[in-house]
Short mmCIF file of C-alpha atoms and ligand atoms in Angstrom, two decimals:
data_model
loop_
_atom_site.label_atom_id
_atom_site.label_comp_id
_atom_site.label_asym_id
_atom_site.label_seq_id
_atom_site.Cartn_x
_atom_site.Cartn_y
_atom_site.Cartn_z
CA UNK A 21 -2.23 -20.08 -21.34
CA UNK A 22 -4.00 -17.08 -22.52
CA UNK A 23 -7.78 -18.34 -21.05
CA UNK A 24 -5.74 -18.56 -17.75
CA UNK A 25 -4.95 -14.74 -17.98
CA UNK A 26 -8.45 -13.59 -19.07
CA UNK A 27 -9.89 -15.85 -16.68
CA UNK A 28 -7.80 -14.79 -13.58
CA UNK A 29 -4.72 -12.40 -14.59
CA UNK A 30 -3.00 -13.02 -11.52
CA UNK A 31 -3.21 -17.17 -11.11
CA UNK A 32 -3.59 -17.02 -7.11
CA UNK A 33 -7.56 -16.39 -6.88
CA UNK A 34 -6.40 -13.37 -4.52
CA UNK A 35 -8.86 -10.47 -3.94
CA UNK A 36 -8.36 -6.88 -1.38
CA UNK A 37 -10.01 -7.37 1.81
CA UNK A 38 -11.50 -4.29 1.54
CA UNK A 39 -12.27 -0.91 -0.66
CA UNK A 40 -9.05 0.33 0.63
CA UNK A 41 -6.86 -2.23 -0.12
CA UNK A 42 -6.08 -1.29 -4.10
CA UNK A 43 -5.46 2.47 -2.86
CA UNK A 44 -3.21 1.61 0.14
CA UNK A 45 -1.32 -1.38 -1.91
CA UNK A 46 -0.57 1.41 -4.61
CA UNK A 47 -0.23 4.45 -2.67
CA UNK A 48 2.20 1.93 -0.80
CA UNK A 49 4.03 1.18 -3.98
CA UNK A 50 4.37 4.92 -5.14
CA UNK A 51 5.37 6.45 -2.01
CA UNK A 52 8.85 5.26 -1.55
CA UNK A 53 12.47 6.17 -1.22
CA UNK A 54 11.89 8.19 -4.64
CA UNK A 55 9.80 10.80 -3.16
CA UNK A 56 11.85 11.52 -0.19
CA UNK A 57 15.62 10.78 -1.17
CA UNK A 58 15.11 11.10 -5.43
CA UNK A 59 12.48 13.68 -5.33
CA UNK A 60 14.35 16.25 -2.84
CA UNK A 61 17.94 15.75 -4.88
CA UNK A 62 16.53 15.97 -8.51
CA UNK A 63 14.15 18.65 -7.38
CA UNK A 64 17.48 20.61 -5.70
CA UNK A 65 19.49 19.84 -8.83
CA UNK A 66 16.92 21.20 -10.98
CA UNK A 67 16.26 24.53 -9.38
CA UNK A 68 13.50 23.72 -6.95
CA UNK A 69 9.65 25.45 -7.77
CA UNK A 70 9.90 24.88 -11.41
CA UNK A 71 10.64 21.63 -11.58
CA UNK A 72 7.72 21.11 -8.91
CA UNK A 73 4.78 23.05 -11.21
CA UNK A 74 6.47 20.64 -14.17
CA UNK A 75 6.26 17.51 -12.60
CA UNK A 76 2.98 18.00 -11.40
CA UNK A 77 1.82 18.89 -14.58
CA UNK A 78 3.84 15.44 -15.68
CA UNK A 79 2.36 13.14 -12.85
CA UNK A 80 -1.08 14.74 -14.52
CA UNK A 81 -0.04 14.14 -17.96
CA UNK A 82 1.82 11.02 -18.27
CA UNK A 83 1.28 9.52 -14.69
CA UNK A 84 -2.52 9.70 -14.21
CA UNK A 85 -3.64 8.38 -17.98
CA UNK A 86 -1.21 5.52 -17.57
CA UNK A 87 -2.58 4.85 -13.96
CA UNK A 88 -6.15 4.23 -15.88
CA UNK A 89 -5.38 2.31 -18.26
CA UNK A 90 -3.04 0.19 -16.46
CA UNK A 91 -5.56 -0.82 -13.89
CA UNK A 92 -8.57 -0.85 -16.05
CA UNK A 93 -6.59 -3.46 -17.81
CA UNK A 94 -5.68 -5.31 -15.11
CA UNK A 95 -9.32 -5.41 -14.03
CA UNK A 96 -10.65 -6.14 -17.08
CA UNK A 97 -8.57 -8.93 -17.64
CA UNK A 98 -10.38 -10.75 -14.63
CA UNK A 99 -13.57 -10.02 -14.90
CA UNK A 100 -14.54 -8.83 -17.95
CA UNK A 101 -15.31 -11.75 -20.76
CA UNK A 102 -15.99 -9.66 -23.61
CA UNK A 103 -14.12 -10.49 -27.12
CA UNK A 104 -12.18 -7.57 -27.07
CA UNK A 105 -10.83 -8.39 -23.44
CA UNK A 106 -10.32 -12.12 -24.26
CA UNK A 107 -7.97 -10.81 -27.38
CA UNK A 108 -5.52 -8.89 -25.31
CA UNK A 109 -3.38 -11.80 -24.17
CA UNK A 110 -3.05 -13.26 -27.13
CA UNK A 111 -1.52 -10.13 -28.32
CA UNK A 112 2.55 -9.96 -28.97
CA UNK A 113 2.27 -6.31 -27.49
CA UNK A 114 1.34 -7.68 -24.46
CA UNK A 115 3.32 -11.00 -23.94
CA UNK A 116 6.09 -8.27 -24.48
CA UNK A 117 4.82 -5.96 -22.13
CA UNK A 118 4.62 -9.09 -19.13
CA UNK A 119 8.23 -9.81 -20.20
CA UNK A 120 9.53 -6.42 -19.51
CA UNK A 121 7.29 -5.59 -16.40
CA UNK A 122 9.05 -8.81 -14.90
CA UNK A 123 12.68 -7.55 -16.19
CA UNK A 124 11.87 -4.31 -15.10
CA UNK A 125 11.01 -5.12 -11.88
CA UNK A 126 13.83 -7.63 -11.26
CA UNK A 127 16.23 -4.86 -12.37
CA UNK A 128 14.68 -2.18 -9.89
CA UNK A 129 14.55 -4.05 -6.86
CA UNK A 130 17.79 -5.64 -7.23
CA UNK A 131 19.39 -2.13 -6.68
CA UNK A 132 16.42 -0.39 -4.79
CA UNK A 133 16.95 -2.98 -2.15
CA UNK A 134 20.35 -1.96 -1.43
CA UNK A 135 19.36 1.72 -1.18
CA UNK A 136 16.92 0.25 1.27
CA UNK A 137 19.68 -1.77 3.28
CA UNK A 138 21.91 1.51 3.58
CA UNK A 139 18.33 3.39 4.90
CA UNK A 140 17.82 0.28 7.43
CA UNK A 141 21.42 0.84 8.36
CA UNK A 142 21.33 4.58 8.79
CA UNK A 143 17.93 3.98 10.99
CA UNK A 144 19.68 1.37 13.25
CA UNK A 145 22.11 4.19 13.65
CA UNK A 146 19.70 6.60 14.58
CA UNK A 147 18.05 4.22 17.16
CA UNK A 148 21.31 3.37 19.07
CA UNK A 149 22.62 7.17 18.50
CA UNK A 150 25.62 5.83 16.93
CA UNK A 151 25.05 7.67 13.75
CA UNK A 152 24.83 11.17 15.97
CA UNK A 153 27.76 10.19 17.82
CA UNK A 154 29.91 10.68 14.36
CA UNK A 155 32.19 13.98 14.10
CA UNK A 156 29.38 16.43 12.57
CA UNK A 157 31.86 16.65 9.32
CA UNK A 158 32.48 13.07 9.63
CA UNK A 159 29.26 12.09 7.76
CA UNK A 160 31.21 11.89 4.29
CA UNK A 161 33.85 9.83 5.04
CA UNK A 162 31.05 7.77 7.25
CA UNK A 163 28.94 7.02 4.37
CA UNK A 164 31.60 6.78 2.02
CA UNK A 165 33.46 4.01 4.23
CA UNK A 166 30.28 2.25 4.34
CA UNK A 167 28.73 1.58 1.15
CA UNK A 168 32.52 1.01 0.41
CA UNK A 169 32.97 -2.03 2.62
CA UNK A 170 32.59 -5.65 1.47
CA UNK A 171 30.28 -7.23 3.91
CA UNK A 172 28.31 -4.56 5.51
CA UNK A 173 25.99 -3.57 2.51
CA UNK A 174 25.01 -6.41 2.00
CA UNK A 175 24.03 -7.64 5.48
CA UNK A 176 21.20 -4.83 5.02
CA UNK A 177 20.65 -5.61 1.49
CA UNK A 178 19.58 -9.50 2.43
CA UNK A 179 17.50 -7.94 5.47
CA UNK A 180 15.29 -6.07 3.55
CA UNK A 181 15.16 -8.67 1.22
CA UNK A 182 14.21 -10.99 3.71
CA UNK A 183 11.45 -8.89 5.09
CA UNK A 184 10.17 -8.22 1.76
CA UNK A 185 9.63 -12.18 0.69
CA UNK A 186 8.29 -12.52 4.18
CA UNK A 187 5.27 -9.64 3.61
CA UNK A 188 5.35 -11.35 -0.14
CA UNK A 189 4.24 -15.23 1.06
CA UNK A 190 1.73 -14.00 2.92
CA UNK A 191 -0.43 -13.34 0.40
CA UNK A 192 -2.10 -10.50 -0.97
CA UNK A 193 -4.55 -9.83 1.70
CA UNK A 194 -2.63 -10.86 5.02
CA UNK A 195 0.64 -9.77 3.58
CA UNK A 196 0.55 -6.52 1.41
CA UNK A 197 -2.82 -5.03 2.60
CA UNK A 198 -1.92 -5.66 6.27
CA UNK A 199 2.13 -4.19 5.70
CA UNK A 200 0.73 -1.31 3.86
CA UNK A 201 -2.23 -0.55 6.26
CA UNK A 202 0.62 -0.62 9.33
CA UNK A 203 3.72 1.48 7.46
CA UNK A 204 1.68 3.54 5.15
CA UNK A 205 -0.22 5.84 8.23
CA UNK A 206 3.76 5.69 9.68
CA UNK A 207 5.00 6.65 6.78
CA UNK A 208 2.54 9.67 6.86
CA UNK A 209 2.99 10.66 10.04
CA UNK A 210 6.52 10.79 9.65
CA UNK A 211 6.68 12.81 7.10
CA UNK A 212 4.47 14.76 7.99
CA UNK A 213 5.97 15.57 11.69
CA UNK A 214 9.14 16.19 9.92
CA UNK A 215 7.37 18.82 7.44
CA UNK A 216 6.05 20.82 10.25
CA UNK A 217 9.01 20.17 12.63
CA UNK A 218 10.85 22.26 9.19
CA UNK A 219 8.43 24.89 8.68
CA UNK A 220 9.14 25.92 12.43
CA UNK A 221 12.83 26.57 12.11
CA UNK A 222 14.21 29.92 12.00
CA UNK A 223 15.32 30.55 8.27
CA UNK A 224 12.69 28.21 7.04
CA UNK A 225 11.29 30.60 4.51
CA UNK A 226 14.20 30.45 2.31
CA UNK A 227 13.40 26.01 1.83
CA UNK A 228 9.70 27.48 1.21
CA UNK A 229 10.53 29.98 -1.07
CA UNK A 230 13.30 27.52 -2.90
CA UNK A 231 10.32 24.72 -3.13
CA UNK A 232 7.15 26.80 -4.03
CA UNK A 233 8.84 29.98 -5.78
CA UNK A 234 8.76 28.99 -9.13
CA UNK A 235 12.37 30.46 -10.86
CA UNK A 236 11.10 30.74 -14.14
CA UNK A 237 14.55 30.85 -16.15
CA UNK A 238 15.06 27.25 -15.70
CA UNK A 239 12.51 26.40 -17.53
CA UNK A 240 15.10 27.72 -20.27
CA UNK A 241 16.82 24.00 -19.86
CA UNK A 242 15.20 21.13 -21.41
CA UNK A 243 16.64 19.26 -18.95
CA UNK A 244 14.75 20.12 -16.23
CA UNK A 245 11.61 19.19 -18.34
CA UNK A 246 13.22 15.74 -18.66
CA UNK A 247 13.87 15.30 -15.22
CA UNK A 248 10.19 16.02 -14.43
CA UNK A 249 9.21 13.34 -16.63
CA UNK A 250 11.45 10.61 -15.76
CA UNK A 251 10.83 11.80 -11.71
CA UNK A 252 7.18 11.41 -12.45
CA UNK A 253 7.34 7.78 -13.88
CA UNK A 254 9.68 6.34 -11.06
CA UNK A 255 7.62 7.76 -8.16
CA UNK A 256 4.77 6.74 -9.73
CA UNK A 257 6.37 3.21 -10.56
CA UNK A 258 4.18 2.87 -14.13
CA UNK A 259 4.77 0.99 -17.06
CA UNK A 260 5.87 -2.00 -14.77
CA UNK A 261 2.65 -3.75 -14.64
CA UNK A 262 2.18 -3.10 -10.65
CA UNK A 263 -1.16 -1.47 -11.56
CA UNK A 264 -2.13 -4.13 -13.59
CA UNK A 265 -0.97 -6.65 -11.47
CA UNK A 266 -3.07 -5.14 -8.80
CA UNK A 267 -5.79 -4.00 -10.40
CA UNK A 268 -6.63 -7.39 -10.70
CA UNK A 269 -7.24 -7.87 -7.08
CA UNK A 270 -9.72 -5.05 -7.04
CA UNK A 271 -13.26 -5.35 -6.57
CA UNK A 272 -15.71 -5.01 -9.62
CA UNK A 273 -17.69 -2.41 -7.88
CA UNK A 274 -14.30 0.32 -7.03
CA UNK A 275 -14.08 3.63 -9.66
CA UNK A 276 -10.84 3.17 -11.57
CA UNK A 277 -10.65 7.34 -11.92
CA UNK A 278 -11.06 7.76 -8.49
CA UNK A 279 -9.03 5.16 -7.14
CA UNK A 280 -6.25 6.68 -10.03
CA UNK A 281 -7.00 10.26 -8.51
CA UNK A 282 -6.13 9.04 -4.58
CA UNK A 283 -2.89 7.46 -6.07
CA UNK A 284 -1.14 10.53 -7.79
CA UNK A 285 -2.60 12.78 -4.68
CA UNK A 286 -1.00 10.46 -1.82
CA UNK A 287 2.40 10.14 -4.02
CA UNK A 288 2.38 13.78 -4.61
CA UNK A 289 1.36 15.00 -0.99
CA UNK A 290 4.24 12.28 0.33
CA UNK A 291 7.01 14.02 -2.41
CA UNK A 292 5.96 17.73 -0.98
CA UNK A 293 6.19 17.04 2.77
CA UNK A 294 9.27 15.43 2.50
CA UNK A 295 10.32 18.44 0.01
CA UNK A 296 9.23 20.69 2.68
CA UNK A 297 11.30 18.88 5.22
CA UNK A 298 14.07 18.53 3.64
CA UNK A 299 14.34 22.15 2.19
CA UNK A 300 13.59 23.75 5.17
CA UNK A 301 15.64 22.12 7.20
CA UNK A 302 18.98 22.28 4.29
CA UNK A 303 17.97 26.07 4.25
CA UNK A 304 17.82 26.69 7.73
CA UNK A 305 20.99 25.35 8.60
CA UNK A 306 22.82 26.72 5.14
CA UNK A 307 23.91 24.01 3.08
CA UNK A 308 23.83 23.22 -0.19
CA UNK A 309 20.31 21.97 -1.79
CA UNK A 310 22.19 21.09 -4.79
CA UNK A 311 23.85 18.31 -3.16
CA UNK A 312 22.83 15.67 -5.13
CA UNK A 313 22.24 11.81 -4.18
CA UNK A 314 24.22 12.41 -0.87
CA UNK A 315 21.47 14.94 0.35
CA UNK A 316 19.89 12.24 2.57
CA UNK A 317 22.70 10.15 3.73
CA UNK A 318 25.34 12.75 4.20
CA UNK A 319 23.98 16.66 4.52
CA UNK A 320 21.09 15.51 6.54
CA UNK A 321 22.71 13.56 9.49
CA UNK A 322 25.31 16.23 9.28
CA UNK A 323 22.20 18.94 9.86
CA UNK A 324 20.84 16.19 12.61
CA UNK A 325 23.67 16.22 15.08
CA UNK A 326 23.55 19.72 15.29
CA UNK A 327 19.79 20.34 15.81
CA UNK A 328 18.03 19.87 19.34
CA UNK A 329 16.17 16.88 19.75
CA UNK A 330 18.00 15.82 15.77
CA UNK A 331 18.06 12.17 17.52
CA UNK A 332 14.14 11.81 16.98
CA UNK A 333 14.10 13.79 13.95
CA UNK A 334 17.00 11.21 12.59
CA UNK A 335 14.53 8.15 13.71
CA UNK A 336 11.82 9.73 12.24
CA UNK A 337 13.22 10.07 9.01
CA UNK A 338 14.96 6.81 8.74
CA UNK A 339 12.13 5.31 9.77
CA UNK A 340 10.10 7.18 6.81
CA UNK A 341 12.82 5.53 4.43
CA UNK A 342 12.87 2.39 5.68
CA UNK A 343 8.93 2.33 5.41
CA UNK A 344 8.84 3.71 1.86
CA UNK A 345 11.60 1.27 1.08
CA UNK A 346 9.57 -1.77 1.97
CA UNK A 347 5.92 -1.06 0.88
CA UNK A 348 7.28 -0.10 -2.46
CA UNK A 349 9.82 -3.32 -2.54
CA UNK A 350 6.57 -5.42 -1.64
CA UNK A 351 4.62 -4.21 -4.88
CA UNK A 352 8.34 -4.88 -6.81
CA UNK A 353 8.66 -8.12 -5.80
CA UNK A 354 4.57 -8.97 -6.06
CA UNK A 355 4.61 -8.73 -10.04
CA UNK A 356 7.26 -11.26 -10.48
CA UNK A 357 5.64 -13.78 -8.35
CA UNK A 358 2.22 -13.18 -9.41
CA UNK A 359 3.79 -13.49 -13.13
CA UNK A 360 5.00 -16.71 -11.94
CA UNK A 361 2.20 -18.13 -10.24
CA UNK A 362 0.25 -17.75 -13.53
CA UNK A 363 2.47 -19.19 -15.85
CA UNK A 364 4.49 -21.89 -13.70
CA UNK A 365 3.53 -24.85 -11.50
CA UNK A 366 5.02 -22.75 -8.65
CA UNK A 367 2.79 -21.63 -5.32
CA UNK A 368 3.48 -18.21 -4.08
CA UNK A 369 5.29 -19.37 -1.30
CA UNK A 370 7.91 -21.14 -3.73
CA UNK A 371 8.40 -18.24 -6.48
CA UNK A 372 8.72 -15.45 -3.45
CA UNK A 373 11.20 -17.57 -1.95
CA UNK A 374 13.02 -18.57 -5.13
CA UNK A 375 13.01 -14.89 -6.77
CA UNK A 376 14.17 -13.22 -3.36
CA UNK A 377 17.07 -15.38 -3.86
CA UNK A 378 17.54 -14.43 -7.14
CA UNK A 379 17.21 -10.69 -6.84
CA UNK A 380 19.41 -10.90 -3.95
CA UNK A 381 22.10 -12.04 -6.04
CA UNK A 382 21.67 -9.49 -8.78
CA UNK A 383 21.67 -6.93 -6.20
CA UNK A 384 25.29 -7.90 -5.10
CA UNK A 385 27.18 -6.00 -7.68
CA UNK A 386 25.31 -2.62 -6.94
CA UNK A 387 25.90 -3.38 -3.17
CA UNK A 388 29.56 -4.42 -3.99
CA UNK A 389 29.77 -1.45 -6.66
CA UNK A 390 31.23 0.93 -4.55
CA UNK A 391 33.98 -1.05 -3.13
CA UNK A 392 35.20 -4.07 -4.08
CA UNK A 393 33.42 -3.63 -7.67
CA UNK A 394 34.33 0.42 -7.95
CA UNK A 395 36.46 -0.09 -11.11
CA UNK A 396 33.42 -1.66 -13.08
CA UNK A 397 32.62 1.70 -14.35
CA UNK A 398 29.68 2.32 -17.26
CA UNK A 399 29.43 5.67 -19.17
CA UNK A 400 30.91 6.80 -16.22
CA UNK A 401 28.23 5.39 -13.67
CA UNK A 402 28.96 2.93 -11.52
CA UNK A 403 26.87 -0.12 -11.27
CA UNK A 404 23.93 1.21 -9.05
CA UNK A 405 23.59 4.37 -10.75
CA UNK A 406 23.84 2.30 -14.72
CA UNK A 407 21.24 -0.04 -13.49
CA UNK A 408 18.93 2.63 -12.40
CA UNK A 409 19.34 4.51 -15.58
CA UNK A 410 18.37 1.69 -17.86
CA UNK A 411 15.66 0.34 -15.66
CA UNK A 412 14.28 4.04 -15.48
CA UNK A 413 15.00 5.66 -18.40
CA UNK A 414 14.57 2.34 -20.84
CA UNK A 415 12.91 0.10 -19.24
CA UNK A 416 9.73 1.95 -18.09
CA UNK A 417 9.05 4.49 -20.47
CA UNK A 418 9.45 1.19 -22.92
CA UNK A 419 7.12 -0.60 -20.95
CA UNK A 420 4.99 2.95 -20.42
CA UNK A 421 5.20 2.79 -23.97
CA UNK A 422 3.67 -0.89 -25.30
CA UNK A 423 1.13 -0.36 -22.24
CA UNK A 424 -0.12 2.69 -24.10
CA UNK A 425 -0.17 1.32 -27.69
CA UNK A 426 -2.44 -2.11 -26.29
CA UNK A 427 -5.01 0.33 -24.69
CA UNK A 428 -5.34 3.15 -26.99
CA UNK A 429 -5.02 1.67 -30.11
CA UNK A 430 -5.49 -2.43 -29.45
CA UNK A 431 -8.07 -2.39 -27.40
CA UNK A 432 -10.84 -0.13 -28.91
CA UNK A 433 -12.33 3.05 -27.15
CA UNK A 434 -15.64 1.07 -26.37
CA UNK A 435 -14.00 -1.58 -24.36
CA UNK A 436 -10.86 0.33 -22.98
CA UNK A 437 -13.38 3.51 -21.90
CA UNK A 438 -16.08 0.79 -20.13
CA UNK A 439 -12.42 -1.01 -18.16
CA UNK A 440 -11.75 2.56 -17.49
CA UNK A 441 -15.06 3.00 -15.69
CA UNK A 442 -15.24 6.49 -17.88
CA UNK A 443 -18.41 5.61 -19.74
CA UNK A 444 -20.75 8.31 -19.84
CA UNK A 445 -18.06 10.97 -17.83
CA UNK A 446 -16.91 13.74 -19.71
CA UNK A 447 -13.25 12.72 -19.06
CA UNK A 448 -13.46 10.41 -21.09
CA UNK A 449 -12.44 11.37 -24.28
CA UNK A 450 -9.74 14.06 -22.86
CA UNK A 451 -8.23 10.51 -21.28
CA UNK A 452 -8.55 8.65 -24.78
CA UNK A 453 -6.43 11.29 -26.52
CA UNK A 454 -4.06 11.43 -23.94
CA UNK A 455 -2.95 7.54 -23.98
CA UNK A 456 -3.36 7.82 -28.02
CA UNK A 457 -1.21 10.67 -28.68
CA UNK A 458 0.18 12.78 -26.18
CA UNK A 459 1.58 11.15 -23.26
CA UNK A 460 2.79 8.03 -25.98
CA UNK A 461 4.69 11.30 -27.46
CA UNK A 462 5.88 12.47 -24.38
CA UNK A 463 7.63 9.39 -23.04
CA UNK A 464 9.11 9.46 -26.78
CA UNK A 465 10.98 12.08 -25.08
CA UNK A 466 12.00 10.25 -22.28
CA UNK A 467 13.15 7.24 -24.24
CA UNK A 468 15.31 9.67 -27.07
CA UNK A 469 16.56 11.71 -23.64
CA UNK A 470 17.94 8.08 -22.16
CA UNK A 471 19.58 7.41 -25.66
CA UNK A 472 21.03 10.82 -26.29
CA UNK A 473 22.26 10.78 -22.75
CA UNK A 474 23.18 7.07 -22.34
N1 PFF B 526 7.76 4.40 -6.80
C1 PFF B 526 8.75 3.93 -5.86
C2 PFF B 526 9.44 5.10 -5.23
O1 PFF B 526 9.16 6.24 -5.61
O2 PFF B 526 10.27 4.89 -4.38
C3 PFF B 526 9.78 3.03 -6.45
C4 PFF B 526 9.33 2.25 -7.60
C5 PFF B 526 8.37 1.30 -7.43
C6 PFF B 526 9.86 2.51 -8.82
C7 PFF B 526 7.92 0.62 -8.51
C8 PFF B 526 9.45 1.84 -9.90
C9 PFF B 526 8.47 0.90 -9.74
F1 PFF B 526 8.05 0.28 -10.79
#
């Protein structure tokens, strides 16, 4: 089993059609519906320009070093024939590590796909101008009515589903580079038509000022620093062995650093435009940035109907969503099957099909969990909101956390550094101490921070 791994980590012989591929795959995967719907309520909820200076400094701190090491590992594992590479998959750390990656990402899409379903939903809406036909304080009850009814969530939930095994059997170069080539440039545009379409408004400087003013005195909170850190590892999407799973597909020849550095800048870049459209905009019209989850699906429509030309804007951002949704659903759905590929007799075709299915039904209680299933109540969350705190707050950082201790301390700095493609550069050793000791420490915090809270 474990010459298979070192020999080809991902079992289906695939390869990136080109230099881009890796960096529009992963940008793909980052870029999602948590920059624009997560990122803009947990950045409202905790007070707006601090939080932004603290998750950047988290996407730098945590984010960037486990980038690295992820992919160098990944690559490594394919081409690289060295003892110290051919010992890796024989270690427990990492058999452990596959395990999770596959649980995690089970877990994550089986709820993220229904977010994605209500986004496909709210876009259909927005095409047929049904959704700016609705009473402008009607958006509540709208959304409320919805995600509460039995069949309806789930019709969208299966849809995205669908279109996500579709992208998945056809391959890594016809299906996810080609997808992510199309939506990602969308995606951008987008968001970025709906960043300066805010900046224009009248009252705009007050979203600016909320975004990019830093407030100092919430840095007073601890949990603001903890919601920085656990923002920074779901946008991201690391310690789920999507980088690894990836990096495999990349070409010998491609800079690991760089192709790290293009990542966190496209994820960030996406988060802030969508920031800046969303703030603005909230601002502008004098509602409440602290609105939580509902800031998308209910204050924003509401804001819609009343603006000129809101019809396109709505489009546009449903359509930014719904794009997000799907590139980043691809990558979720990708390590599974290439897990499967490699350690079953099943083709692609048969393990996309087989684990859409699957994650399908484990979606159906977070689809049904605000209806028919709105008793089944955890710690107070319902079932969406209890599977996306263990898969982000326990799952990831865990995984985050294993990843770390196989490359810093498994692996040796010789081998792990030469993966990295950091031999020679003087980032090199500031990278080595950060996966040995500080960012292992600081998703410590995140881990305690899920148990204290949980
Ligand atoms: N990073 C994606 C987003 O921000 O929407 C979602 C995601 C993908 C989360 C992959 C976690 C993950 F492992």
């Amino acid at each position: 089993m474990s010459d298979r791994i070192s020999s080809d980590p991902t079992g289906a012989g695939d390869q990136w059609g080109s230099q881009a591929g890796f960096i529009l795959a992963t940008v793909g995967s980052a870029a999602g519906v948590g920059n624009v719907w997560r990122f803009s309520y947990v950045a409202g909820e905790n007070g707006g320009g601090a939080f932004l200076v603290l998750y950047v400094l988290s996407v730098l701190l945590i984010g960037l070093p486990i980038i690295i090491a992820e992919t160098a590992i990944g690559r490594a594992l394919r081409h690289d024939h060295a003892p110290a590479t051919r010992r890796l998959p024989k270690l427990r750390h990492w058999q452990f590590f596959r395990v999770l990656s596959v649980l995690s990402a089970l877990a994550i899409l089986s709820f993220y796909a229904v977010i994605a379903g209500w986004a496909l939903r709210y876009l259909i809406g927005a095409v047929d101008g049904s959704l700016l036909r609705i009473a402008s304080t009607g958006h509540g009850e709208f959304f409320a009515r919805f995600i509460a009814d039995p069949v309806e969530p789930v019709i969208w939930h299966a849809a995205m589903m669908a279109a996500t095994v579709f992208i998945v059997i056809r391959g890594v170069q016809r299906g996810i580079e080609t997808a992510n080539r199309i939506l990602l440039p969308a995606l951008f545009a987008a968001v970025a038509l709906l960043a300066v379409y805010g900046v224009t408004q009248d009252g705009a400087g007050a979203g600016l000022r909320f975004l990019f003013q830093p407030d100092w005195t919430v840095l007073g909170q601890p949990r603001v620093y903890l919601a920085a850190m656990g923002q920074a590892f779901f946008s991201l999407g690391v310690g789920m062995a999507i980088f690894v799973t990836f990096g495999g597909y990349m070409p010998q020849r491609q800079s690991v650093p760089v192709a790290a550095l293009a990542i966190v800048a496209g994820d960030t870049l996406v988060a802030v435009l969508a920031g800046i459209a969303i703030f603005t905009t909230v601002f502008a019209y004098g509602t409440d940035p602290t609105a939580g989850p509902q800031l998308a699906f209910i204050t924003l429509p509401h804001i819609f109907v009343a603006l000129p030309g809101g019809r396109v804007l709505a489009v546009l951002f449903f359509a930014l969503l719904v794009a997000g949704a799907l590139t980043s659903m691809i990558s979720l759905l990708e390590v599974p099957v290439a897990w499967c590929v490699q350690y079953t007799p099943w083709r692609r075709r048969q393990a996309a099909l087989a684990l859409g299915v699957l994650i399908f039904v484990l979606g159906l209680p977070s689809a049904l969990g605000f209806g028919l299933l709105a008793d089944i109540r955890w710690h107070g969350r319902g079932i969406l909101d209890s599977v996306d705190f263990v898969a982000s707050n326990f799952l990831l950082p865990l995984g985050g956390l294993l990843l770390l201790t196989i490359v810093g301390w498994r692996w040796g700095r010789a081998p792990a550094t030469a993966a990295a493609n950091l031999d020679g550069n003087r980032a090199a050793a500031p990278w080595y101490i950060l996966i040995r000791w500080i960012t292992p420490l600081l998703v410590l915090v995140i881990l305690a921070r899920g148990f204290l809270n949980g």
